[in-house]
Coordinates of C-alpha atoms in Angstrom, one line a residue:
Chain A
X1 CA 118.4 86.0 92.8
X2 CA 118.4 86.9 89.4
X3 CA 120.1 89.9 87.2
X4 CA 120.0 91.0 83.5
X5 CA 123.9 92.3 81.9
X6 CA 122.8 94.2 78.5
X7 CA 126.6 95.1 78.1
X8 CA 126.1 97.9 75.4
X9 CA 124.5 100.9 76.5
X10 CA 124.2 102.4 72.9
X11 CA 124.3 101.0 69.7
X12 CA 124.3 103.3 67.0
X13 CA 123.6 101.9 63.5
X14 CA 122.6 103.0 59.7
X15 CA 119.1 102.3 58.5
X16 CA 118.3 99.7 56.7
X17 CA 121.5 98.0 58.9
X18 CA 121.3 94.6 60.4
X19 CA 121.2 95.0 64.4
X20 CA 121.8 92.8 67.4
X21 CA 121.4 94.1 71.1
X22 CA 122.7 91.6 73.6
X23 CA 121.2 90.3 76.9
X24 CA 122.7 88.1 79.3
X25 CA 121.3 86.9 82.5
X26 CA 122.0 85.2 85.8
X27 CA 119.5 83.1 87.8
X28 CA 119.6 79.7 89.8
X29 CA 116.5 78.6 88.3
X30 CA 114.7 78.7 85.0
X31 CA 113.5 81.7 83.3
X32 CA 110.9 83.6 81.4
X33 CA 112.8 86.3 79.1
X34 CA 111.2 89.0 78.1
X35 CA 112.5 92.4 75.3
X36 CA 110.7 95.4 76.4
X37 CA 111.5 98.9 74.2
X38 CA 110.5 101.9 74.9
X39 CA 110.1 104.9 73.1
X40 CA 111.1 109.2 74.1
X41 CA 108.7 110.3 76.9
X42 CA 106.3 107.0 76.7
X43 CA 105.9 103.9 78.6
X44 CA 107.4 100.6 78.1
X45 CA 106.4 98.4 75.7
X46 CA 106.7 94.5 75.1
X47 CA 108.4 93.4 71.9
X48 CA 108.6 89.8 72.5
X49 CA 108.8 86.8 75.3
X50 CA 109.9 83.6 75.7
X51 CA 108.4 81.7 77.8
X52 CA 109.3 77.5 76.7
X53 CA 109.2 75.5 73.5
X54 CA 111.1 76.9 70.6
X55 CA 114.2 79.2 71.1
X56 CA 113.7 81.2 68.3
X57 CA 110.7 84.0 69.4
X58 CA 109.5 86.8 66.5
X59 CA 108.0 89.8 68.0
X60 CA 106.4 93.2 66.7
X61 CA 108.2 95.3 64.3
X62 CA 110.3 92.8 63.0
X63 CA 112.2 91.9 65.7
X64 CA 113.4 88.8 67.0
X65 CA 115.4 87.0 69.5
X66 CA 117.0 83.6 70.2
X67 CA 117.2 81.8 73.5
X68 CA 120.5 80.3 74.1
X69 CA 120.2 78.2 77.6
X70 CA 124.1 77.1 78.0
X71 CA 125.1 80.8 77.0
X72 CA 122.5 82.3 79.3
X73 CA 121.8 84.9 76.4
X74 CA 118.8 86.6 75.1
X75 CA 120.1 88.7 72.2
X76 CA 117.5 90.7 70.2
X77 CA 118.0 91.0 66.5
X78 CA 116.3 92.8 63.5
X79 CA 117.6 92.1 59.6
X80 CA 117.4 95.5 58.5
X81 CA 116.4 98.7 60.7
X82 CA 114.1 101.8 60.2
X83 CA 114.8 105.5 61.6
X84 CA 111.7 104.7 63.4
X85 CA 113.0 101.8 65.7
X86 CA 115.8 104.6 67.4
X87 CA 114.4 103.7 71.2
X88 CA 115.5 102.2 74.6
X89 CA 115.4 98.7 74.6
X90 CA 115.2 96.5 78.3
X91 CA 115.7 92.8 78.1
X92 CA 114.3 91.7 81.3
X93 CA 113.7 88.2 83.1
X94 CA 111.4 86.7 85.1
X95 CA 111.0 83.3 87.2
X96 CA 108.2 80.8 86.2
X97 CA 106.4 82.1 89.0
X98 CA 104.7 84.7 87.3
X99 CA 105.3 87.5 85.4
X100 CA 105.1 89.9 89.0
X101 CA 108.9 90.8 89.4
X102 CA 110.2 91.3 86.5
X103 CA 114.3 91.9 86.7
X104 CA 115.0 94.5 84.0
X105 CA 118.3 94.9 82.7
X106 CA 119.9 98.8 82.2
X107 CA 118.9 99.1 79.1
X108 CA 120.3 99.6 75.3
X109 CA 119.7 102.9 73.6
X110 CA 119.4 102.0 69.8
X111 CA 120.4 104.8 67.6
X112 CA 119.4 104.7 63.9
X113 CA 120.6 107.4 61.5
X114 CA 120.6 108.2 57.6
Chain B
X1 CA 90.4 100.9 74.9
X2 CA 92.4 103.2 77.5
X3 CA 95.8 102.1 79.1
X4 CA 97.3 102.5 81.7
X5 CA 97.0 106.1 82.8
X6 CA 99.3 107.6 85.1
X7 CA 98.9 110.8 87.1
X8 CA 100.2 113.7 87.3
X9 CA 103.1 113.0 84.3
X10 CA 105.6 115.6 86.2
X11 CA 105.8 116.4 89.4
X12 CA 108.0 118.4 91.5
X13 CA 107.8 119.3 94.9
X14 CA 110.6 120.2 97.8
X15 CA 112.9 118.0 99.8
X16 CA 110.6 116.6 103.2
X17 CA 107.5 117.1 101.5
X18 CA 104.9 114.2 100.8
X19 CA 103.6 113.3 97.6
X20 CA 100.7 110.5 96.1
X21 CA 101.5 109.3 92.8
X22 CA 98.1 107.8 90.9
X23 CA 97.7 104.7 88.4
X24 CA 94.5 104.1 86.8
X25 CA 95.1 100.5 85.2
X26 CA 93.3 99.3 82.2
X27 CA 89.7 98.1 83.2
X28 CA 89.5 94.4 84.5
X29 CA 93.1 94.2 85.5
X30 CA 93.2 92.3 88.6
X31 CA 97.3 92.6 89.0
X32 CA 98.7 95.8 89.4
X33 CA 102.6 97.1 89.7
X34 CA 104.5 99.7 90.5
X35 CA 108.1 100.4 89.1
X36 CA 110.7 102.9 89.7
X37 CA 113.2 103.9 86.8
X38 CA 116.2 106.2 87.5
X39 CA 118.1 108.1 85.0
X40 CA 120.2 105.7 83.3
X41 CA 119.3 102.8 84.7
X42 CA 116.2 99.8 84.2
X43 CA 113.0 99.5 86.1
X44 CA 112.9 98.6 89.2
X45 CA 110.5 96.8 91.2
X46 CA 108.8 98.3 94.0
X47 CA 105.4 96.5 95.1
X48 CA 102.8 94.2 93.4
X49 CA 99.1 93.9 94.2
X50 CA 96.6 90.9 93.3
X51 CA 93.1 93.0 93.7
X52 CA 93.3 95.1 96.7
X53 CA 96.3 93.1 98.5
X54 CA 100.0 93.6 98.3
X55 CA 101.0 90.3 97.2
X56 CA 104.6 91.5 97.1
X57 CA 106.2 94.8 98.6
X58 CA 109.6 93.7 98.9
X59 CA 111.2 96.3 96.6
X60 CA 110.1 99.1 98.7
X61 CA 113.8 100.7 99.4
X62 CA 111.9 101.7 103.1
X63 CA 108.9 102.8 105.2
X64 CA 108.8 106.0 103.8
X65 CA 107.5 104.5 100.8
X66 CA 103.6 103.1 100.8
X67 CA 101.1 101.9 98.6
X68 CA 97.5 101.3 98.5
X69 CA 94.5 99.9 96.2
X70 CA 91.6 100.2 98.6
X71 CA 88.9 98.8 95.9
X72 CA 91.3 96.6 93.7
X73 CA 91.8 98.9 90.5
X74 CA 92.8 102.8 90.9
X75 CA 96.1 102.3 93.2
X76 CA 98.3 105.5 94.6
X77 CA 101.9 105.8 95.8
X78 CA 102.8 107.7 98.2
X79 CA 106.0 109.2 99.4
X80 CA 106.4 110.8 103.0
X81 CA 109.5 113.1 103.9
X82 CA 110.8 113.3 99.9
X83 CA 114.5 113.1 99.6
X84 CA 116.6 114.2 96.5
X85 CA 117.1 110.4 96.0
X86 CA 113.6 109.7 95.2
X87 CA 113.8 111.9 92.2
X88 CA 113.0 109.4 88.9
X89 CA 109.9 107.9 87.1
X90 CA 107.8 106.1 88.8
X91 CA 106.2 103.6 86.4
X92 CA 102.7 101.3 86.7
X93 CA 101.6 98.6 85.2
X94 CA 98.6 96.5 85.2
X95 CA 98.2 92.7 84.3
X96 CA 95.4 90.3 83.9
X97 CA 97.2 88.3 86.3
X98 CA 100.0 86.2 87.1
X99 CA 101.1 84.7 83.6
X100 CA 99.9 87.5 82.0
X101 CA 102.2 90.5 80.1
X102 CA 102.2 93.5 81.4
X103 CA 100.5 96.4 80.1
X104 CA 102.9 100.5 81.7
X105 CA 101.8 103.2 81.6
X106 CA 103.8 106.7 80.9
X107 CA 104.8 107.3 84.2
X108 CA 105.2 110.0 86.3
X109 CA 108.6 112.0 86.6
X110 CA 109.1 113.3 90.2
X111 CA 112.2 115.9 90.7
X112 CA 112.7 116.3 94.1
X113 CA 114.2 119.9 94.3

């Protein structure tokens, strides 16, 4: 079985603030990670995945996040953020299998103010 | 090109009643899933089809719950004997297939009064 531990529920920040939103995860085998964020009243959309070769992944928007196999971590990061990024944000994992159930974690509400 | 399209977005109806939940998925989309997200907490998954088979319907929490994709694209939930539990949003996505991302839709919020 597999589970997702995204320990901070919100995580308010300044704009133009650095950011990091962490992700831990549990499984007996190997993974596909995936950072899903999702906007007020619209469906969920994928930022970035890491799938295998390098641990470092850049996504949409600016975003990035680094695979750390003997920490079992998946943090997401972004240099600098914009009013616009304020969102949910699921890190979620998957087994090599496929992509079909997808373990979603509870979810970060990123909160970006003036 | 359209998404995923989800119908109806809200949807309320009494305790015991039954309700169908509808997801279009984006054209050519041979993989199809269905999601449920309660208030505070991440998606959950509920069933998976591979054209017009359930491949996987092990997160169905029971048989009141049931799915179907008669002609392997347009799939509908449905929900006999609503309980106040099953209030949330239901979410779909489609896929090109096993490997592929997944594309959600917006969901549909059911309240369960």
């Amino acid at each position: 079985a597999q589970s997702v531990t995204q320990l901070d529920s919100q995580v308010p920040v300044f704009e133009e603030a650095p950011v990091e939103l962490r992700c831990n995860y549990s499984s007996s085998v190997s993974v596909y990670l995936f950072w899903y964020v999702q906007y007020p009243n619209q469906g969920l959309q994928l930022l970035l995945k890491y799938l295998s070769g390098s641990t470092l992944v850049k996504g949409i928007n600016g975003f990035e996040a680094e695979f750390n196999k003997s920490q079992t971590s998946f943090h997401l990061r972004k240099p600098s953020v914009h009013i616009s990024d304020t969102a949910e944000y699921f890190c979620a994992v998957s087994d090599p299998a496929g992509y079909s159930t997808l373990t979603f974690g509870k979810g970060t509400m990123l909160l970006v103010s003036p | 090109g359209a998404g995923v399209s989800q119908t109806p977005s809200n949807k309320v109806t009494e305790k015991g009643k039954y309700v169908e939940l509808r997801c279009d998925p984006i054209s050519g989309h041979t993989a199809l899933y269905w999601y449920r997200q309660s208030l505070g907490q991440g998606p959950e998954f509920l069933i998976y089809f591979q054209g017009t088979g359930a491949a996987d319907d092990s997160g169905l929490p029971n048989d009141r719950f049931f799915a179907v994709r008669p002609e392997g694209s347009v799939s509908t939930l449905k929900i006999q004997r609503t309980e106040r539990g099953d209030s949330a949003v239901y979410l779909c996505a489609s896929s090109l297939g096993l490997g592929s991302p997944l594309h959600f839709g917006n969901g549909t919020r059911l309240t369960v009064t």
